Amino acid sequence: MAAPAALPDAEWSECLLPAGPVPREMAREVRRAVGALPGWVPRLAPSPWIVRAFRDTIQRPAAYLPRTFFDLGAVVVSQDNSCRYCYGAQRAVMKVLGYRDEYLDRLVRDFHVVDLPPGERAGLDYLRRLSRADPRPGRAESEAVVQAGLDRRAVTEIAAVAAFCTFNNRVATLLALPPDPIESLVRGPLFRFIRPLMARRMRPRARPPEPPPQPNDGPLAALVTALGDSPAASVVRRMIEGAWNSPVLPRRTRALLLAVVARALGCAYSEGEARRLLAAEGLEGSHVDEILTHLGSAQLDRREARLVPFARETVRYQPAAIQRRVRETCDAMSREETLETIGTVALANALCRMSVVLDAPRAAG
């Protein structure tokens, strides 16, 4: 996906789902975490685990990365992924934090020319390579970031940042979320007066390391373990458990979507996990082979037959084209099923990109 020159003008369809009521406790939790009720909450509310994932990831769950890296990385990756919603919202957040438009323009055109330490520049390059996954970077690329000056544990967290951006970008793009109100706010006449107060609420705060999540015996446990004591580990565990335990889509369907994305991205670990989960659901290995080779099989039910080829298209796409495909694929589905489908393929893309941490040398504690 080539980085667009003028992302706000990129083709973007009407939002797939209308805004709806937000449970009181959900609204309270989001406000407590981020200080406001963002525009995505009323549209994602029917899938609580997706709301929690957005809430957790925008709180910058990283202990070893420089405080500014999460925001810089989010704007670079969102622009590179052509996510109109995330790019606009994140750029507005950066303006609240005091970044000037000229700096942000230079950052998204070429972050190598902005004033950053060598380790952070190398980290942004690695982050973008992870997001593109064309191909997925390997141990040599992660080691180059360490040699440029970042702690090995910070490099592990970059993989988590790539996963979080991948998840949020895909949910926002596939649903065609409309621009967030914060974009209008930062262009308004009162912004210069209220910006200092907003900045105090939104400025990145140091996050200490956390004990690894326990229990960690569900799907993709080794991937969560590889994140060590980063706060990202608990976020990833909650995302996986939220998706896996949601009753809206069958577990077999979710595992099939993970397998398809894993095969497309060459992620042997995630494909192996998906095969293990599918075996537990009664699907034989030869049938999985057929599905992954042909993106179809008589073993698939009617809904799976539509979702399997669609999952493959979510690995790399152009926004307008994938938004049309979402409408075609989810035309007969309920609002809840549509959200869960989009959340599941977004999570599969995120996890398969993050799994590079399994190949990297382990950092000393």
Tab-separated table of N, CA and C in Angstrom, residues 118-120 122 143-152 154-155:
chain	number	residue	atom	x	y	z
A	118	PRO	N	18.682	8.247	16.297
A	118	PRO	CA	18.818	7.153	15.323
A	118	PRO	C	17.987	5.921	15.667
A	119	GLY	N	17.918	5.570	16.963
A	119	GLY	CA	17.150	4.396	17.346
A	119	GLY	C	15.672	4.543	17.032
A	120	GLU	N	15.125	5.732	17.239
A	120	GLU	CA	13.709	5.942	16.964
A	120	GLU	C	13.425	5.955	15.468
A	122	ALA	N	15.160	4.269	13.238
A	122	ALA	CA	15.220	2.856	12.856
A	122	ALA	C	13.971	2.121	13.329
A	143	GLU	N	17.311	-6.789	14.811
A	143	GLU	CA	18.651	-6.550	15.350
A	143	GLU	C	19.201	-5.209	14.895
A	144	ALA	N	18.850	-4.775	13.687
A	144	ALA	CA	19.318	-3.477	13.202
A	144	ALA	C	18.793	-2.339	14.075
A	145	VAL	N	17.588	-2.487	14.602
A	145	VAL	CA	17.028	-1.458	15.477
A	145	VAL	C	17.771	-1.441	16.812
A	146	VAL	N	18.111	-2.621	17.326
A	146	VAL	CA	18.900	-2.698	18.556
A	146	VAL	C	20.258	-2.031	18.343
A	147	GLN	N	20.884	-2.317	17.218
A	147	GLN	CA	22.188	-1.725	16.934
A	147	GLN	C	22.087	-0.206	16.790
A	148	ALA	N	20.928	0.286	16.366
A	148	ALA	CA	20.749	1.733	16.216
A	148	ALA	C	20.518	2.432	17.545
A	149	GLY	N	20.256	1.654	18.624
A	149	GLY	CA	20.194	2.292	19.919
A	149	GLY	C	19.003	1.991	20.801
A	150	LEU	N	18.022	1.229	20.326
A	150	LEU	CA	16.874	0.918	21.171
A	150	LEU	C	17.102	-0.374	21.948
A	151	ASP	N	16.578	-0.410	23.164
A	151	ASP	CA	16.619	-1.602	23.991
A	151	ASP	C	15.867	-2.736	23.295
A	152	ARG	N	16.343	-3.961	23.459
A	152	ARG	CA	15.694	-5.099	22.817
A	152	ARG	C	14.236	-5.238	23.247
A	154	ALA	N	12.294	-2.768	23.959
A	154	ALA	CA	11.565	-1.748	23.197
A	154	ALA	C	11.260	-2.239	21.792
A	155	VAL	N	12.187	-2.965	21.191
A	155	VAL	CA	11.955	-3.501	19.850
A	155	VAL	C	10.804	-4.510	19.881
